[in-house]
PDB file of C-alpha atoms in Angstrom:
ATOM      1  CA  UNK A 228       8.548  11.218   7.545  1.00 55.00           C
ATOM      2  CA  UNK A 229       9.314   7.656   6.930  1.00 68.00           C
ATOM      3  CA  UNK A 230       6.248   6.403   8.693  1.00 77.00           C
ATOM      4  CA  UNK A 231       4.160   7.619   5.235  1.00 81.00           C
ATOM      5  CA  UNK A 232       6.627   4.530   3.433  1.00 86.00           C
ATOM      6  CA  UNK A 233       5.081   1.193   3.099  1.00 88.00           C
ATOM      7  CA  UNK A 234       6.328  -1.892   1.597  1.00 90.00           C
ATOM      8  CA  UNK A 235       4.871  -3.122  -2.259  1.00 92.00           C
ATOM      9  CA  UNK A 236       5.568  -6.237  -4.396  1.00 93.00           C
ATOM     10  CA  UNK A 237       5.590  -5.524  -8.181  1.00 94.00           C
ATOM     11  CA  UNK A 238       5.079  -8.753  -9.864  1.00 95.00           C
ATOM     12  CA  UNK A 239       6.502  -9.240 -13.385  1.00 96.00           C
ATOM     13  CA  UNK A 240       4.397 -11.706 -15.138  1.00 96.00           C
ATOM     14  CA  UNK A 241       5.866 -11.462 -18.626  1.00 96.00           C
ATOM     15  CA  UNK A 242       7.458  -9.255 -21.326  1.00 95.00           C
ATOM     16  CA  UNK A 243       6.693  -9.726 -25.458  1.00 95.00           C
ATOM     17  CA  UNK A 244       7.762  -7.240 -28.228  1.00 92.00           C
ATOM     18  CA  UNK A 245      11.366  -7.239 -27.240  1.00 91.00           C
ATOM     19  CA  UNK A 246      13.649  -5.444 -30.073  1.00 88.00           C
ATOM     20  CA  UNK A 247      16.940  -7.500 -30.058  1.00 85.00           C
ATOM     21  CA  UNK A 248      19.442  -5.910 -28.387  1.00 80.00           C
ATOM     22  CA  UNK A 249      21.917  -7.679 -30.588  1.00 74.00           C
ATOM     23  CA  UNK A 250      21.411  -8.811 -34.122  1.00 73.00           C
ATOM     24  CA  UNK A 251      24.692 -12.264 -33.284  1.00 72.00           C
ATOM     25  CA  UNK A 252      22.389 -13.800 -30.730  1.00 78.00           C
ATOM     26  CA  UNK A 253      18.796 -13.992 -28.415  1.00 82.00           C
ATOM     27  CA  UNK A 254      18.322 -11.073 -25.469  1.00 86.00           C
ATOM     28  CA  UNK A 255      19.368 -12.041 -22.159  1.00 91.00           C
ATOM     29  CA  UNK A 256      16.522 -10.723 -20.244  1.00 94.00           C
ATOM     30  CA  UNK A 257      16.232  -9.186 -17.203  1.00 94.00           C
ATOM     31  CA  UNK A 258      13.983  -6.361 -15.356  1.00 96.00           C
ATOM     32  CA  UNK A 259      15.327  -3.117 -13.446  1.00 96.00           C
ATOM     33  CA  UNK A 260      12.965  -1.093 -11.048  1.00 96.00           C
ATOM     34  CA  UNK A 261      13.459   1.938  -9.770  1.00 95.00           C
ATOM     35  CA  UNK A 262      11.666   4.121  -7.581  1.00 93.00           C
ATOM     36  CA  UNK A 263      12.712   7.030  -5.255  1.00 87.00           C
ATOM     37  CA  UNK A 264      14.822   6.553  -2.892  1.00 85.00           C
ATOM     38  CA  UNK A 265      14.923   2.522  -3.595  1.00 87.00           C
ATOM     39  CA  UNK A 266      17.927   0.920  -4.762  1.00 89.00           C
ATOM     40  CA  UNK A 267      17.576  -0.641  -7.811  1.00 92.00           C
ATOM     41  CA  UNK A 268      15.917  -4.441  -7.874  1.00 95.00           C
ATOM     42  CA  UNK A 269      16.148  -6.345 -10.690  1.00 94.00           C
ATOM     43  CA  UNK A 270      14.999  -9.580 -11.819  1.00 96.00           C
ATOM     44  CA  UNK A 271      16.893 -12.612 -12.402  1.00 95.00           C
ATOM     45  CA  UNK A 272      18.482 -12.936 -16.192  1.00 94.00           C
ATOM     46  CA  UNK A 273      16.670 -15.365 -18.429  1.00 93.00           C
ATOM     47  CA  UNK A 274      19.209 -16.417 -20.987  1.00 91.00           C
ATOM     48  CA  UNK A 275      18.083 -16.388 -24.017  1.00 87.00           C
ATOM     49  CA  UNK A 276      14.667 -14.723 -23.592  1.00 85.00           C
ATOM     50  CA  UNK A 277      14.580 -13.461 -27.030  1.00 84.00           C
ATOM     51  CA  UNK A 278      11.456 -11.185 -28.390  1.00 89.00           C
ATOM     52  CA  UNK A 279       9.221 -12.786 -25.400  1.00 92.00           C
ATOM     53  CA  UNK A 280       9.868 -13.668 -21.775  1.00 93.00           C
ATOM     54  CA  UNK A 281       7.945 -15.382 -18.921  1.00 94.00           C
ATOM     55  CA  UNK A 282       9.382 -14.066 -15.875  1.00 95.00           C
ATOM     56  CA  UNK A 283       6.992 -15.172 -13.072  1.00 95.00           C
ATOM     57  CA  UNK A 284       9.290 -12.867 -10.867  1.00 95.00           C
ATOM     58  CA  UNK A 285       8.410 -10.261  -8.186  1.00 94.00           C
ATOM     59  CA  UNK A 286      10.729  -7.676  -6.058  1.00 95.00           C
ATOM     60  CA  UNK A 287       9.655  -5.435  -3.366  1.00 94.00           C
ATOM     61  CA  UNK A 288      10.409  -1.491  -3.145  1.00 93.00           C
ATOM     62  CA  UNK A 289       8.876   0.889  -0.572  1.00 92.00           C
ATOM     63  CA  UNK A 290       6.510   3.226  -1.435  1.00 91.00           C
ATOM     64  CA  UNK A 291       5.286   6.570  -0.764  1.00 89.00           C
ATOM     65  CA  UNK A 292       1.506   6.953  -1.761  1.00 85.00           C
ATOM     66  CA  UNK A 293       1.511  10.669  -1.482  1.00 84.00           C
ATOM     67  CA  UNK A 294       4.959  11.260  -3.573  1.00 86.00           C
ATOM     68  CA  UNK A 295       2.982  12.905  -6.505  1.00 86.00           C
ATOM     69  CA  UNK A 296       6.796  13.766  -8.456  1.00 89.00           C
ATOM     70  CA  UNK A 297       8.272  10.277  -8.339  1.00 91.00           C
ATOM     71  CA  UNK A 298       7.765   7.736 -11.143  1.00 95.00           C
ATOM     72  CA  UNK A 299       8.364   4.165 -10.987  1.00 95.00           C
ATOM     73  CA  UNK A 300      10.922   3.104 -14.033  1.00 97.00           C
ATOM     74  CA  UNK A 301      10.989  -0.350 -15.168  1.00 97.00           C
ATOM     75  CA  UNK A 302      14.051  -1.178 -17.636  1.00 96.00           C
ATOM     76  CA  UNK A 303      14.168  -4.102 -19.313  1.00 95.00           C
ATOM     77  CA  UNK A 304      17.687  -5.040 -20.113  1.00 93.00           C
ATOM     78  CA  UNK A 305      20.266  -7.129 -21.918  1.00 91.00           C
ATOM     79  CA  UNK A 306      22.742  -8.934 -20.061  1.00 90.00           C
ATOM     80  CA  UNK A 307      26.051  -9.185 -22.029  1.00 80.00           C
ATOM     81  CA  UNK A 308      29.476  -7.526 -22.220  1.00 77.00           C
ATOM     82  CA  UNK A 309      27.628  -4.101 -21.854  1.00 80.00           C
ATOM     83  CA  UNK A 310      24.630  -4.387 -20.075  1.00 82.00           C
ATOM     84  CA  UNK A 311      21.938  -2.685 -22.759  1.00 89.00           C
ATOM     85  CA  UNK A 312      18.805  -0.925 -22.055  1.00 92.00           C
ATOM     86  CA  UNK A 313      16.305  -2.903 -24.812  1.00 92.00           C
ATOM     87  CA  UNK A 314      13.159  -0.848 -23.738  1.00 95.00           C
ATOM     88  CA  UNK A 315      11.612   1.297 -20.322  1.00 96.00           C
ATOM     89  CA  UNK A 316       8.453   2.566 -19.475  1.00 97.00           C
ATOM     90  CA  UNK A 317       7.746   5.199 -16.770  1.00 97.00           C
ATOM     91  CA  UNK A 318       4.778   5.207 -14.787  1.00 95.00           C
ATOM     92  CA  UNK A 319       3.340   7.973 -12.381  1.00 94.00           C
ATOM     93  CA  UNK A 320       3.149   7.145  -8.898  1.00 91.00           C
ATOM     94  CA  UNK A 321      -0.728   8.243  -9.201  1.00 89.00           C
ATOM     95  CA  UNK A 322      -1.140   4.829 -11.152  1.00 92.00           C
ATOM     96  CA  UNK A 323       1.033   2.512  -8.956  1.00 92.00           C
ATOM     97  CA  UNK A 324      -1.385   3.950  -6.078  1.00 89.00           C
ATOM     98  CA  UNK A 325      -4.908   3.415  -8.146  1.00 89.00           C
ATOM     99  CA  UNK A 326      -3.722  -0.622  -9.221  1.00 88.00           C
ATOM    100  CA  UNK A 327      -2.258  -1.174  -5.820  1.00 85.00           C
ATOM    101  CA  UNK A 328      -5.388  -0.416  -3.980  1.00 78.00           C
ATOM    102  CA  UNK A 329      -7.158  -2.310  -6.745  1.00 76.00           C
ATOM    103  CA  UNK A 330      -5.186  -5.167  -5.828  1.00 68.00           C
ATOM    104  CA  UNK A 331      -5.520  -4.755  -1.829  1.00 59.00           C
ATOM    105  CA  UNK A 332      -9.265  -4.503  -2.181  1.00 51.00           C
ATOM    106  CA  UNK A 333      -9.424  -7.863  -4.057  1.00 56.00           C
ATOM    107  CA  UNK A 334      -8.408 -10.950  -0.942  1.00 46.00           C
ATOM    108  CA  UNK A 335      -7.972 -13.487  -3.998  1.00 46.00           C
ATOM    109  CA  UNK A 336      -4.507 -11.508  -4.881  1.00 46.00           C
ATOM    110  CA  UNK A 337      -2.503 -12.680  -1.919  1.00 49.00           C
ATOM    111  CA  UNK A 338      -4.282 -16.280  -0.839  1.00 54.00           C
ATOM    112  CA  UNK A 339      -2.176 -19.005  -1.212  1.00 50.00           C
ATOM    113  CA  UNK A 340      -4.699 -21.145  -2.700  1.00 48.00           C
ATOM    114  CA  UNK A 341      -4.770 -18.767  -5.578  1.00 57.00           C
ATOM    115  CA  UNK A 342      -0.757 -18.989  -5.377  1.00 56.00           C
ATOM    116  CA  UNK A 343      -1.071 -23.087  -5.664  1.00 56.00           C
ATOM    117  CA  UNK A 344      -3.944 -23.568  -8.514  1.00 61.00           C
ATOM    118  CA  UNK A 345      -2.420 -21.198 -10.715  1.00 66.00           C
ATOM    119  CA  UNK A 346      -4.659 -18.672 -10.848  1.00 77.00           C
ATOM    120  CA  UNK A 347      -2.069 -15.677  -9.193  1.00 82.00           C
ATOM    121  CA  UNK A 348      -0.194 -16.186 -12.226  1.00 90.00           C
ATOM    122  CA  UNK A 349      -3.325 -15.436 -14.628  1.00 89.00           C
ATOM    123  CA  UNK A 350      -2.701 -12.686 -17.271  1.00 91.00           C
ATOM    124  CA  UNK A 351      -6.522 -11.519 -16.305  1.00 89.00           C
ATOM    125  CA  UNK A 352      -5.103 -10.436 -12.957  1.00 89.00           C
ATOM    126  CA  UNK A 353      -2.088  -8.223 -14.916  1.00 93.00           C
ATOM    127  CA  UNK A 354      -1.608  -4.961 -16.834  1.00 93.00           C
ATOM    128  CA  UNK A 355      -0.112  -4.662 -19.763  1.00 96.00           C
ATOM    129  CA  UNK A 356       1.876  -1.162 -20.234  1.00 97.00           C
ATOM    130  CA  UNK A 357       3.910   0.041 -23.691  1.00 97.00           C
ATOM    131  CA  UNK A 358       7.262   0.152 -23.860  1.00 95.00           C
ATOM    132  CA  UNK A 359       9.556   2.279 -25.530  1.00 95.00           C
ATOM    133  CA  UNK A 360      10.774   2.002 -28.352  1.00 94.00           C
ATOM    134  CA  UNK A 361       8.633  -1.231 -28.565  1.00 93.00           C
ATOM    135  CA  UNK A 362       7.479  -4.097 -25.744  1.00 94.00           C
ATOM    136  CA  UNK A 363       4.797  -5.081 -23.673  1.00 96.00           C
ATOM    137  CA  UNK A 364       5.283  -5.583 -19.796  1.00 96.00           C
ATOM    138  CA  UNK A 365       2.346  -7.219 -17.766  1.00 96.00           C
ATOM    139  CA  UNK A 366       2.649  -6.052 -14.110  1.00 94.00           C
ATOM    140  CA  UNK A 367       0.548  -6.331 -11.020  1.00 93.00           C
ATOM    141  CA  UNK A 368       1.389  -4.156  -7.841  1.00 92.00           C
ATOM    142  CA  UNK A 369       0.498  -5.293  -4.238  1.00 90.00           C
ATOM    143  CA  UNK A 370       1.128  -4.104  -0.656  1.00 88.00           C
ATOM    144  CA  UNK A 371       3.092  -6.302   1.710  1.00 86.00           C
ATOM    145  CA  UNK A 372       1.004  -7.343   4.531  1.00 77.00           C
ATOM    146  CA  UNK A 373       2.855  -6.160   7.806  1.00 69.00           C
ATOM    147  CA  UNK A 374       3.246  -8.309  10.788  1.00 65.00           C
ATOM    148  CA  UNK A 375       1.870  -7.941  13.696  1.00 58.00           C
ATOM    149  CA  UNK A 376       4.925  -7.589  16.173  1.00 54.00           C
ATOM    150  CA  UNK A 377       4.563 -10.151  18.990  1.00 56.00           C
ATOM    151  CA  UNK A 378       6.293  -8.764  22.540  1.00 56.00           C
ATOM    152  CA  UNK A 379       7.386 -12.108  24.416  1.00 56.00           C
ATOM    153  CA  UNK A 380       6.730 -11.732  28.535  1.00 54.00           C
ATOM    154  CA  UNK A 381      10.876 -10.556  28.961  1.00 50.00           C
ATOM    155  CA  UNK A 382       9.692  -7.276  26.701  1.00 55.00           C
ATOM    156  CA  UNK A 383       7.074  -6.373  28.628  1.00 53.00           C
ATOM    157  CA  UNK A 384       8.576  -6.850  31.780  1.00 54.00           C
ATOM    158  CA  UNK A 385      11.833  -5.350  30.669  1.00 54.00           C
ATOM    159  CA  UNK A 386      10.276  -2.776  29.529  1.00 53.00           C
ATOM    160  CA  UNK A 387       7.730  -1.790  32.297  1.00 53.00           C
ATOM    161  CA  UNK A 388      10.798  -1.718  35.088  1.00 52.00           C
ATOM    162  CA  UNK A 389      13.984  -0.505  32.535  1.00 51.00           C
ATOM    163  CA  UNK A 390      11.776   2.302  30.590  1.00 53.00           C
ATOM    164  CA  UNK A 391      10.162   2.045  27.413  1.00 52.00           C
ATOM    165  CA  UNK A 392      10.286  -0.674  24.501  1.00 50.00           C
ATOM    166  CA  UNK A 393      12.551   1.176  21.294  1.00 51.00           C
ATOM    167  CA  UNK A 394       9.342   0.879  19.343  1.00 50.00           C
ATOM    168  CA  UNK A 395       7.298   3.245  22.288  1.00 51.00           C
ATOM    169  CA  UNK A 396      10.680   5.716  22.132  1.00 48.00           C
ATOM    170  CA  UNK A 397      10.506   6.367  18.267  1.00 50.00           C
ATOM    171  CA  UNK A 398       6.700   8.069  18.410  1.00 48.00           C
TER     172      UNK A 398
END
């Protein structure tokens, strides 16, 4: 069921350790994540990242807590005439679980006055996890908070004299 599906932010804080991808000129970085039944989000490029990157980025991916087979694959990448895999790392679905509830537990991660002083961004708040062949990435997962669906007075009405709301129908 898709009800078990919830939506996550993966934050990318920054990547070090980079092999080049290309011994002419400086990686062109970007970030690939890939999970399930996801498309693929990626970051944006930073041209001419090099060995080390500060991407500052996040995407969002839904996620099934309970999905012990998945893994969530990050690929770092090289933009350029052939887009080339510089380094992945895999990580269990177990682990994206334990750090995201980590993360939920602690209100700091998603104020905005952590967002504004700098503090989100703090490499205290990240993990690092190995790369192969070689890299460091520094991630931080976090649930999206859902919002509370507001019904206007037409809704209700509506949907007291015309049957139910399509919310009521799908349960």
């Amino acid at each position: 069921s898709m009800k078990r599906f919830h939506a996550m932010e993966i934050y990318f804080l920054k990547v070090e350790g980079l092999p080049n991808a290309s011994l002419a000129r400086d990686n062109n970085v970007y970030c690939e994540a890939l999970l399930g039944y996801n498309l693929q989000m990626r970051t944006r490029v930073h041209a001419r990242g090099g060995n080390h990157c500060i991407f500052k980025e996040s995407v969002q991916l839904n996620f099934d807590p309970w999905d012990t087979t998945s893994k969530l694959k990050l690929v770092v990448k090289h933009q350029g005439l052939m887009n080339e895999e510089i380094c992945s790392v895999q990580i269990p679905t177990g682990k994206v679980r334990e750090m995201e509830q980590s993360a939920s537990s602690l209100a700091m991660m998603n104020s905005l006055s952590t967002r504004m002083n700098g503090s989100f961004w703090d490499p205290s708040n990240f993990t690092a996890f190995e790369m192969l062949p070689a890299g460091k990435l520094w991630l931080r997962f976090v649930p999206v908070q859902q919002e509370e669906r507001q019904t206007s007075f037409w809704e209700c009405c509506c949907g007291c004299l015309f049957g139910k709301r399509e919310d009521e129908v799908q349960q």
